[in-house]
mmCIF file of C-alpha atoms and ligand atoms in Angstrom:
data_model
loop_
_atom_site.group_PDB
_atom_site.id
_atom_site.type_symbol
_atom_site.label_atom_id
_atom_site.label_comp_id
_atom_site.label_asym_id
_atom_site.label_seq_id
_atom_site.Cartn_x
_atom_site.Cartn_y
_atom_site.Cartn_z
ATOM 1 C CA MET A 6 20.734 -66.978 -88.188
ATOM 2 C CA ASP A 7 20.922 -69.529 -90.474
ATOM 3 C CA ASN A 8 23.621 -72.751 -89.615
ATOM 4 C CA ARG A 9 23.328 -74.558 -92.717
ATOM 5 C CA PRO A 10 27.087 -74.771 -94.424
ATOM 6 C CA ILE A 11 29.053 -72.480 -97.123
ATOM 7 C CA GLY A 12 29.161 -74.075 -100.310
ATOM 8 C CA ILE A 13 33.139 -74.220 -102.009
ATOM 9 C CA PHE A 14 34.648 -74.986 -105.183
ATOM 10 C CA ASP A 15 37.707 -74.983 -107.488
ATOM 11 C CA SER A 16 39.151 -77.191 -109.560
ATOM 12 C CA GLY A 17 41.045 -78.656 -106.749
ATOM 13 C CA LEU A 18 43.635 -77.666 -104.992
ATOM 14 C CA GLY A 19 42.985 -73.993 -105.082
ATOM 15 C CA GLY A 20 39.966 -73.162 -103.368
ATOM 16 C CA LEU A 21 41.330 -73.562 -100.315
ATOM 17 C CA THR A 22 42.918 -69.890 -100.571
ATOM 18 C CA SER A 23 39.242 -69.420 -99.908
ATOM 19 C CA LEU A 24 38.188 -71.806 -97.556
ATOM 20 C CA LYS A 25 41.291 -71.032 -95.289
ATOM 21 C CA GLU A 26 40.376 -67.480 -95.018
ATOM 22 C CA LEU A 27 37.423 -68.376 -94.474
ATOM 23 C CA ARG A 28 38.227 -70.517 -91.532
ATOM 24 C CA GLN A 29 39.457 -67.900 -89.625
ATOM 25 C CA LEU A 30 37.111 -65.110 -91.282
ATOM 26 C CA LEU A 31 34.043 -67.588 -89.617
ATOM 27 C CA PRO A 32 34.816 -70.025 -87.479
ATOM 28 C CA GLN A 33 31.349 -70.433 -86.120
ATOM 29 C CA GLU A 34 30.671 -71.780 -90.201
ATOM 30 C CA ASP A 35 30.518 -74.880 -91.370
ATOM 31 C CA LEU A 36 32.015 -75.162 -94.509
ATOM 32 C CA ILE A 37 31.979 -77.707 -98.194
ATOM 33 C CA TYR A 38 34.932 -77.616 -100.226
ATOM 34 C CA PHE A 39 35.213 -79.433 -103.710
ATOM 35 C CA GLY A 40 37.465 -79.808 -105.131
ATOM 36 C CA ASP A 41 37.185 -81.369 -109.447
ATOM 37 C CA THR A 42 40.426 -82.913 -108.790
ATOM 38 C CA GLY A 43 38.636 -85.614 -111.612
ATOM 39 C CA ARG A 44 38.883 -82.707 -114.074
ATOM 40 C CA VAL A 45 41.173 -80.521 -113.378
ATOM 41 C CA PRO A 46 43.293 -78.185 -114.943
ATOM 42 C CA TYR A 47 39.678 -75.817 -115.882
ATOM 43 C CA GLY A 48 41.641 -73.070 -117.509
ATOM 44 C CA VAL A 49 42.070 -75.032 -120.899
ATOM 45 C CA ARG A 50 38.329 -76.234 -121.697
ATOM 46 C CA SER A 51 36.074 -74.258 -123.444
ATOM 47 C CA PRO A 52 33.564 -71.273 -122.058
ATOM 48 C CA GLN A 53 30.356 -74.508 -122.664
ATOM 49 C CA THR A 54 32.277 -77.164 -121.269
ATOM 50 C CA LEU A 55 32.841 -74.693 -118.195
ATOM 51 C CA ARG A 56 29.467 -73.556 -118.025
ATOM 52 C CA ARG A 57 28.393 -77.229 -117.476
ATOM 53 C CA PHE A 58 31.200 -78.049 -114.892
ATOM 54 C CA ALA A 59 30.387 -75.155 -112.587
ATOM 55 C CA MET A 60 26.302 -76.410 -112.656
ATOM 56 C CA GLU A 61 27.152 -79.343 -112.005
ATOM 57 C CA ASN A 62 29.653 -78.539 -109.455
ATOM 58 C CA ILE A 63 26.788 -76.376 -107.608
ATOM 59 C CA ARG A 64 24.281 -79.393 -108.138
ATOM 60 C CA PHE A 65 25.992 -81.437 -106.102
ATOM 61 C CA LEU A 66 27.379 -79.147 -103.144
ATOM 62 C CA GLN A 67 23.375 -78.287 -103.146
ATOM 63 C CA SER A 68 22.807 -82.001 -102.336
ATOM 64 C CA HIS A 69 24.227 -80.889 -99.547
ATOM 65 C CA ASP A 70 21.977 -78.338 -97.969
ATOM 66 C CA VAL A 71 24.389 -75.853 -98.352
ATOM 67 C CA LYS A 72 23.317 -71.773 -97.800
ATOM 68 C CA MET A 73 25.366 -69.738 -100.292
ATOM 69 C CA ILE A 74 28.012 -71.136 -103.594
ATOM 70 C CA VAL A 75 31.226 -69.983 -103.796
ATOM 71 C CA ALA A 76 33.300 -70.444 -106.535
ATOM 72 C CA ALA A 77 36.878 -69.667 -105.580
ATOM 73 C CA CYS A 78 37.687 -70.136 -108.900
ATOM 74 C CA GLY A 79 39.156 -67.666 -111.325
ATOM 75 C CA THR A 80 38.484 -69.546 -114.240
ATOM 76 C CA ILE A 81 34.607 -70.214 -113.226
ATOM 77 C CA SER A 82 34.514 -67.036 -112.045
ATOM 78 C CA SER A 83 35.129 -65.679 -115.220
ATOM 79 C CA ILE A 84 32.786 -67.516 -117.011
ATOM 80 C CA MET A 85 29.650 -67.713 -115.036
ATOM 81 C CA THR A 86 26.916 -65.037 -116.418
ATOM 82 C CA ASP A 87 25.077 -63.187 -114.540
ATOM 83 C CA GLU A 88 21.764 -64.992 -115.299
ATOM 84 C CA MET A 89 23.720 -68.457 -114.462
ATOM 85 C CA ALA A 90 23.742 -66.773 -111.470
ATOM 86 C CA ALA A 91 20.832 -65.032 -110.683
ATOM 87 C CA GLY A 92 18.914 -68.321 -111.780
ATOM 88 C CA LEU A 93 20.098 -70.403 -108.694
ATOM 89 C CA PRO A 94 18.053 -70.075 -105.596
ATOM 90 C CA ILE A 95 20.968 -69.268 -103.178
ATOM 91 C CA PRO A 96 23.621 -66.707 -103.138
ATOM 92 C CA PHE A 97 26.681 -67.071 -105.058
ATOM 93 C CA ILE A 98 29.761 -65.453 -104.573
ATOM 94 C CA GLY A 99 32.875 -65.587 -107.272
ATOM 95 C CA VAL A 100 36.744 -64.431 -106.758
ATOM 96 C CA VAL A 101 37.502 -62.383 -110.210
ATOM 97 C CA LYS A 102 35.088 -58.435 -108.536
ATOM 98 C CA ALA A 103 36.937 -58.749 -104.806
ATOM 99 C CA ALA A 104 40.141 -59.203 -106.784
ATOM 100 C CA ALA A 105 39.909 -56.601 -108.539
ATOM 101 C CA LEU A 106 37.768 -54.102 -106.903
ATOM 102 C CA ALA A 107 40.696 -54.712 -103.779
ATOM 103 C CA ALA A 108 43.455 -53.875 -106.477
ATOM 104 C CA CYS A 109 42.258 -50.762 -107.435
ATOM 105 C CA ARG A 110 42.230 -50.096 -103.805
ATOM 106 C CA ILE A 111 45.347 -51.053 -103.541
ATOM 107 C CA THR A 112 47.586 -49.438 -106.369
ATOM 108 C CA ARG A 113 49.390 -45.942 -106.557
ATOM 109 C CA SER A 114 50.399 -46.063 -110.283
ATOM 110 C CA GLY A 115 47.708 -46.880 -111.676
ATOM 111 C CA ARG A 116 49.825 -50.628 -113.477
ATOM 112 C CA ILE A 117 48.001 -53.647 -112.432
ATOM 113 C CA GLY A 118 49.682 -57.086 -113.803
ATOM 114 C CA VAL A 119 46.910 -59.976 -113.789
ATOM 115 C CA ILE A 120 47.959 -63.532 -113.820
ATOM 116 C CA GLY A 121 45.213 -66.573 -114.186
ATOM 117 C CA THR A 122 44.486 -69.702 -116.390
ATOM 118 C CA PRO A 123 44.150 -69.434 -120.250
ATOM 119 C CA ALA A 124 39.835 -69.573 -120.538
ATOM 120 C CA THR A 125 40.642 -66.169 -117.737
ATOM 121 C CA ILE A 126 42.813 -64.466 -119.043
ATOM 122 C CA ARG A 127 40.824 -64.696 -122.654
ATOM 123 C CA SER A 128 37.725 -63.934 -121.034
ATOM 124 C CA GLY A 129 38.986 -60.620 -119.927
ATOM 125 C CA SER A 130 37.308 -60.445 -116.883
ATOM 126 C CA TYR A 131 39.449 -58.803 -114.194
ATOM 127 C CA LYS A 132 39.947 -56.160 -116.898
ATOM 128 C CA ARG A 133 37.092 -55.459 -118.136
ATOM 129 C CA ILE A 134 35.890 -54.820 -113.571
ATOM 130 C CA ILE A 135 39.053 -52.988 -113.356
ATOM 131 C CA SER A 136 38.821 -50.369 -116.206
ATOM 132 C CA GLU A 137 34.931 -49.866 -115.292
ATOM 133 C CA THR A 138 36.590 -48.743 -111.629
ATOM 134 C CA LEU A 139 39.565 -46.938 -112.393
ATOM 135 C CA PRO A 140 39.598 -46.038 -116.045
ATOM 136 C CA GLN A 141 43.150 -44.729 -115.511
ATOM 137 C CA ALA A 142 44.953 -48.789 -115.055
ATOM 138 C CA GLN A 143 46.963 -49.748 -117.231
ATOM 139 C CA VAL A 144 46.719 -53.600 -116.813
ATOM 140 C CA ALA A 145 48.767 -56.106 -118.563
ATOM 141 C CA THR A 146 47.678 -59.511 -117.868
ATOM 142 C CA ARG A 147 49.817 -63.568 -118.362
ATOM 143 C CA ALA A 148 48.278 -66.826 -119.295
ATOM 144 C CA CYS A 149 49.915 -69.640 -116.974
ATOM 145 C CA PRO A 150 48.724 -72.393 -118.011
ATOM 146 C CA LEU A 151 52.147 -74.455 -115.843
ATOM 147 C CA PHE A 152 51.159 -72.911 -112.561
ATOM 148 C CA VAL A 153 48.154 -75.406 -112.047
ATOM 149 C CA PRO A 154 49.525 -79.245 -112.985
ATOM 150 C CA LEU A 155 52.914 -77.577 -110.478
ATOM 151 C CA VAL A 156 50.530 -77.219 -107.608
ATOM 152 C CA GLU A 157 48.174 -80.177 -107.994
ATOM 153 C CA ASN A 158 51.586 -82.031 -108.346
ATOM 154 C CA GLY A 159 53.039 -80.696 -105.164
ATOM 155 C CA TYR A 160 55.731 -78.673 -106.341
ATOM 156 C CA ILE A 161 54.336 -75.708 -104.007
ATOM 157 C CA GLU A 162 58.351 -75.480 -102.043
ATOM 158 C CA GLU A 163 59.266 -71.716 -102.742
ATOM 159 C CA THR A 164 63.283 -73.104 -103.876
ATOM 160 C CA ASN A 165 61.581 -76.067 -106.385
ATOM 161 C CA PRO A 166 63.953 -74.864 -108.926
ATOM 162 C CA VAL A 167 60.730 -76.076 -111.970
ATOM 163 C CA THR A 168 58.316 -74.360 -110.272
ATOM 164 C CA GLU A 169 61.079 -70.888 -109.928
ATOM 165 C CA MET A 170 61.966 -71.465 -114.245
ATOM 166 C CA VAL A 171 58.397 -71.482 -114.866
ATOM 167 C CA ALA A 172 58.095 -68.826 -113.030
ATOM 168 C CA ARG A 173 60.935 -66.824 -114.619
ATOM 169 C CA ASP A 174 59.498 -67.371 -117.978
ATOM 170 C CA TYR A 175 55.603 -66.197 -117.466
ATOM 171 C CA LEU A 176 56.730 -63.072 -114.840
ATOM 172 C CA SER A 177 59.292 -61.788 -117.632
ATOM 173 C CA ALA A 178 55.766 -60.553 -119.461
ATOM 174 C CA PHE A 179 55.883 -57.541 -117.106
ATOM 175 C CA ASP A 180 59.786 -56.557 -117.068
ATOM 176 C CA GLY A 181 58.614 -53.510 -119.526
ATOM 177 C CA GLN A 182 56.061 -51.937 -117.143
ATOM 178 C CA LYS A 183 56.414 -53.644 -113.634
ATOM 179 C CA PRO A 184 53.116 -53.422 -111.819
ATOM 180 C CA ASP A 185 53.207 -52.311 -108.618
ATOM 181 C CA THR A 186 50.618 -54.243 -108.297
ATOM 182 C CA LEU A 187 49.196 -57.782 -109.437
ATOM 183 C CA ILE A 188 46.739 -59.931 -108.695
ATOM 184 C CA LEU A 189 46.970 -63.414 -108.225
ATOM 185 C CA GLY A 190 43.800 -64.295 -110.421
ATOM 186 C CA CYS A 191 43.574 -67.946 -110.104
ATOM 187 C CA THR A 192 42.918 -69.393 -106.866
ATOM 188 C CA HIS A 193 46.352 -71.709 -107.529
ATOM 189 C CA TYR A 194 48.695 -69.195 -107.604
ATOM 190 C CA PRO A 195 48.779 -68.195 -103.873
ATOM 191 C CA LEU A 196 50.496 -71.701 -103.381
ATOM 192 C CA ILE A 197 53.595 -70.697 -104.717
ATOM 193 C CA SER A 198 53.528 -67.073 -104.422
ATOM 194 C CA PRO A 199 56.206 -67.243 -101.875
ATOM 195 C CA VAL A 200 58.178 -67.553 -105.912
ATOM 196 C CA ILE A 201 56.208 -65.696 -107.337
ATOM 197 C CA GLY A 202 56.610 -62.730 -104.439
ATOM 198 C CA ARG A 203 60.353 -63.076 -104.699
ATOM 199 C CA ILE A 204 60.900 -63.159 -108.508
ATOM 200 C CA MET A 205 58.519 -59.639 -108.566
ATOM 201 C CA GLY A 206 60.452 -58.590 -105.587
ATOM 202 C CA ASN A 207 59.538 -55.819 -102.741
ATOM 203 C CA GLY A 208 57.392 -52.724 -103.623
ATOM 204 C CA VAL A 209 54.990 -55.303 -105.929
ATOM 205 C CA THR A 210 51.630 -55.929 -103.480
ATOM 206 C CA LEU A 211 49.952 -59.452 -104.623
ATOM 207 C CA ILE A 212 46.899 -59.916 -104.211
ATOM 208 C CA ASP A 213 44.844 -63.649 -103.384
ATOM 209 C CA ALA A 214 41.851 -63.699 -105.323
ATOM 210 C CA GLY A 215 40.453 -66.185 -103.199
ATOM 211 C CA GLN A 216 41.641 -63.928 -99.973
ATOM 212 C CA GLU A 217 39.807 -61.433 -101.050
ATOM 213 C CA ALA A 218 36.535 -63.171 -101.717
ATOM 214 C CA ALA A 219 36.268 -65.160 -98.433
ATOM 215 C CA ARG A 220 36.018 -61.222 -96.855
ATOM 216 C CA GLN A 221 33.633 -60.604 -100.081
ATOM 217 C CA VAL A 222 31.493 -63.642 -97.949
ATOM 218 C CA LYS A 223 31.633 -62.394 -94.873
ATOM 219 C CA GLU A 224 30.396 -59.202 -95.507
ATOM 220 C CA TYR A 225 27.691 -60.437 -98.070
ATOM 221 C CA LEU A 226 26.568 -63.120 -94.609
ATOM 222 C CA SER A 227 27.069 -60.729 -92.337
ATOM 223 C CA SER A 228 24.776 -57.972 -93.672
ATOM 224 C CA HIS A 229 21.839 -60.479 -95.107
ATOM 225 C CA GLU A 230 21.596 -61.903 -91.138
ATOM 226 C CA LEU A 231 22.874 -65.544 -92.547
ATOM 227 C CA LEU A 232 25.784 -65.712 -90.244
ATOM 228 C CA ALA A 233 25.560 -69.463 -88.152
ATOM 229 C CA GLY A 234 24.987 -68.666 -84.765
ATOM 230 C CA GLU A 235 27.970 -69.446 -82.566
ATOM 231 C CA LYS A 236 29.576 -73.165 -82.412
ATOM 232 C CA GLU A 237 32.870 -74.440 -83.662
ATOM 233 C CA GLY A 238 32.974 -74.513 -87.479
ATOM 234 C CA ARG A 239 33.325 -78.513 -89.359
ATOM 235 C CA THR A 240 34.410 -78.901 -92.382
ATOM 236 C CA ARG A 241 33.734 -81.399 -95.161
ATOM 237 C CA TYR A 242 35.874 -82.152 -98.285
ATOM 238 C CA PHE A 243 35.095 -83.764 -101.263
ATOM 239 C CA VAL A 244 37.329 -84.220 -104.347
ATOM 240 C CA SER A 245 36.305 -86.251 -108.058
ATOM 241 C CA ALA A 246 39.880 -88.070 -108.177
ATOM 242 C CA ASP A 247 42.086 -89.684 -105.048
ATOM 243 C CA THR A 248 41.906 -88.524 -101.928
ATOM 244 C CA GLU A 249 45.170 -89.487 -100.704
ATOM 245 C CA ASP A 250 47.058 -87.085 -103.448
ATOM 246 C CA PHE A 251 44.335 -83.485 -101.803
ATOM 247 C CA ASP A 252 44.942 -84.786 -98.513
ATOM 248 C CA VAL A 253 49.007 -84.744 -98.662
ATOM 249 C CA ILE A 254 48.992 -80.885 -100.601
ATOM 250 C CA ALA A 255 46.017 -79.528 -98.397
ATOM 251 C CA ALA A 256 47.498 -80.001 -95.347
ATOM 252 C CA ARG A 257 50.793 -78.813 -96.808
ATOM 253 C CA PHE A 258 49.329 -76.043 -97.950
ATOM 254 C CA LEU A 259 47.018 -75.558 -95.185
ATOM 255 C CA GLY A 260 50.478 -76.320 -92.326
ATOM 256 C CA ARG A 261 48.694 -78.801 -90.045
ATOM 257 C CA PRO A 262 46.609 -82.482 -91.265
ATOM 258 C CA LEU A 263 43.002 -82.019 -92.101
ATOM 259 C CA GLU A 264 40.581 -82.130 -89.450
ATOM 260 C CA CYS A 265 38.782 -85.095 -91.028
ATOM 261 C CA ALA A 266 39.206 -88.535 -94.037
ATOM 262 C CA VAL A 267 38.655 -86.438 -97.592
ATOM 263 C CA GLU A 268 35.461 -88.215 -99.460
ATOM 264 C CA HIS A 269 34.993 -88.616 -102.661
ATOM 265 C CA VAL A 270 32.953 -88.047 -105.577
ATOM 266 C CA ASP A 271 32.451 -89.768 -108.569
ATOM 267 C CA VAL A 272 32.476 -87.928 -112.132
ATOM 268 C CA ASP A 273 30.179 -90.206 -113.136
ATOM 269 C CA ASP A 274 28.262 -88.984 -110.915
ATOM 270 C CA LEU A 275 28.717 -85.491 -111.081
ATOM 271 C CA CYS A 276 27.339 -85.264 -114.905
ATOM 272 C CA ARG A 277 23.675 -87.891 -114.449
HETATM 273 N N1 DGL B 42 42.061 -72.590 -109.318
HETATM 274 C C1 DGL B 42 40.800 -72.410 -110.155
HETATM 275 C C2 DGL B 42 41.362 -70.816 -111.073
HETATM 276 O O1 DGL B 42 41.391 -70.049 -109.812
HETATM 277 C C3 DGL B 42 40.814 -73.242 -111.632
HETATM 278 C C4 DGL B 42 41.741 -73.674 -112.685
HETATM 279 C C5 DGL B 42 42.424 -74.681 -113.480
HETATM 280 O O2 DGL B 42 41.820 -76.037 -112.757
HETATM 281 O O3 DGL B 42 43.228 -74.633 -114.615
HETATM 282 O O4 DGL B 42 41.326 -70.139 -111.925
#
């Protein structure tokens, strides 16, 4: 048994897709969420910068004595090397592997689509794991750089015409060879999954990378006897930009007000 909190981070709101699932699966766990909203978006940055951000965010979470780190971010999960993860004194879980394996299990036609940030798609991370697991799979990918700013600015309603127009343009990449399974390879994208799902049409299963990673976290903690004891788990939220903006959109996505005030972290303190 281990009653220390689980640390979860993302560039902003996206990691809430993991947090929401973790809260349901593991109600007894304490969760510490960090959204690096002062430096969002991550997906347009270089691997070197992203690796630095990853280590700074991990150090911040470690300062809260977490028992595990979840990079609830497709971009960070795509550029973290095995050596970086192995060098940490606590377990590290990203979102790419769990989502890629889920797509391989679910696809019937072997045609899998992946959407993600430019950095994620450029890294080839999802494609690599899918090809290793299901060599006959045909994988089509599309970077969707405008989705993260849309989500961070609250353009998440299903009827939002701007989100609809941008999504139609990006998703037309799959018109030729329609996948039956589409990986939402950036954890921000499930916040606009009603729009994405409607455009892709019935018969296309959407895989939520953050949700899949949360299931992997539960399995890991159970099999390593690291689950917290019976109690009501608490959540703390930290962000590196305006706390109010985060609070409002997060509450809309979670479907309830946050259980506590969002706390602020200075970006300069992360870099020290
Ligand atoms: N939610 C993140 C991801 O899964 C970060 C996106 C971004 O900041 O560009 O890739």
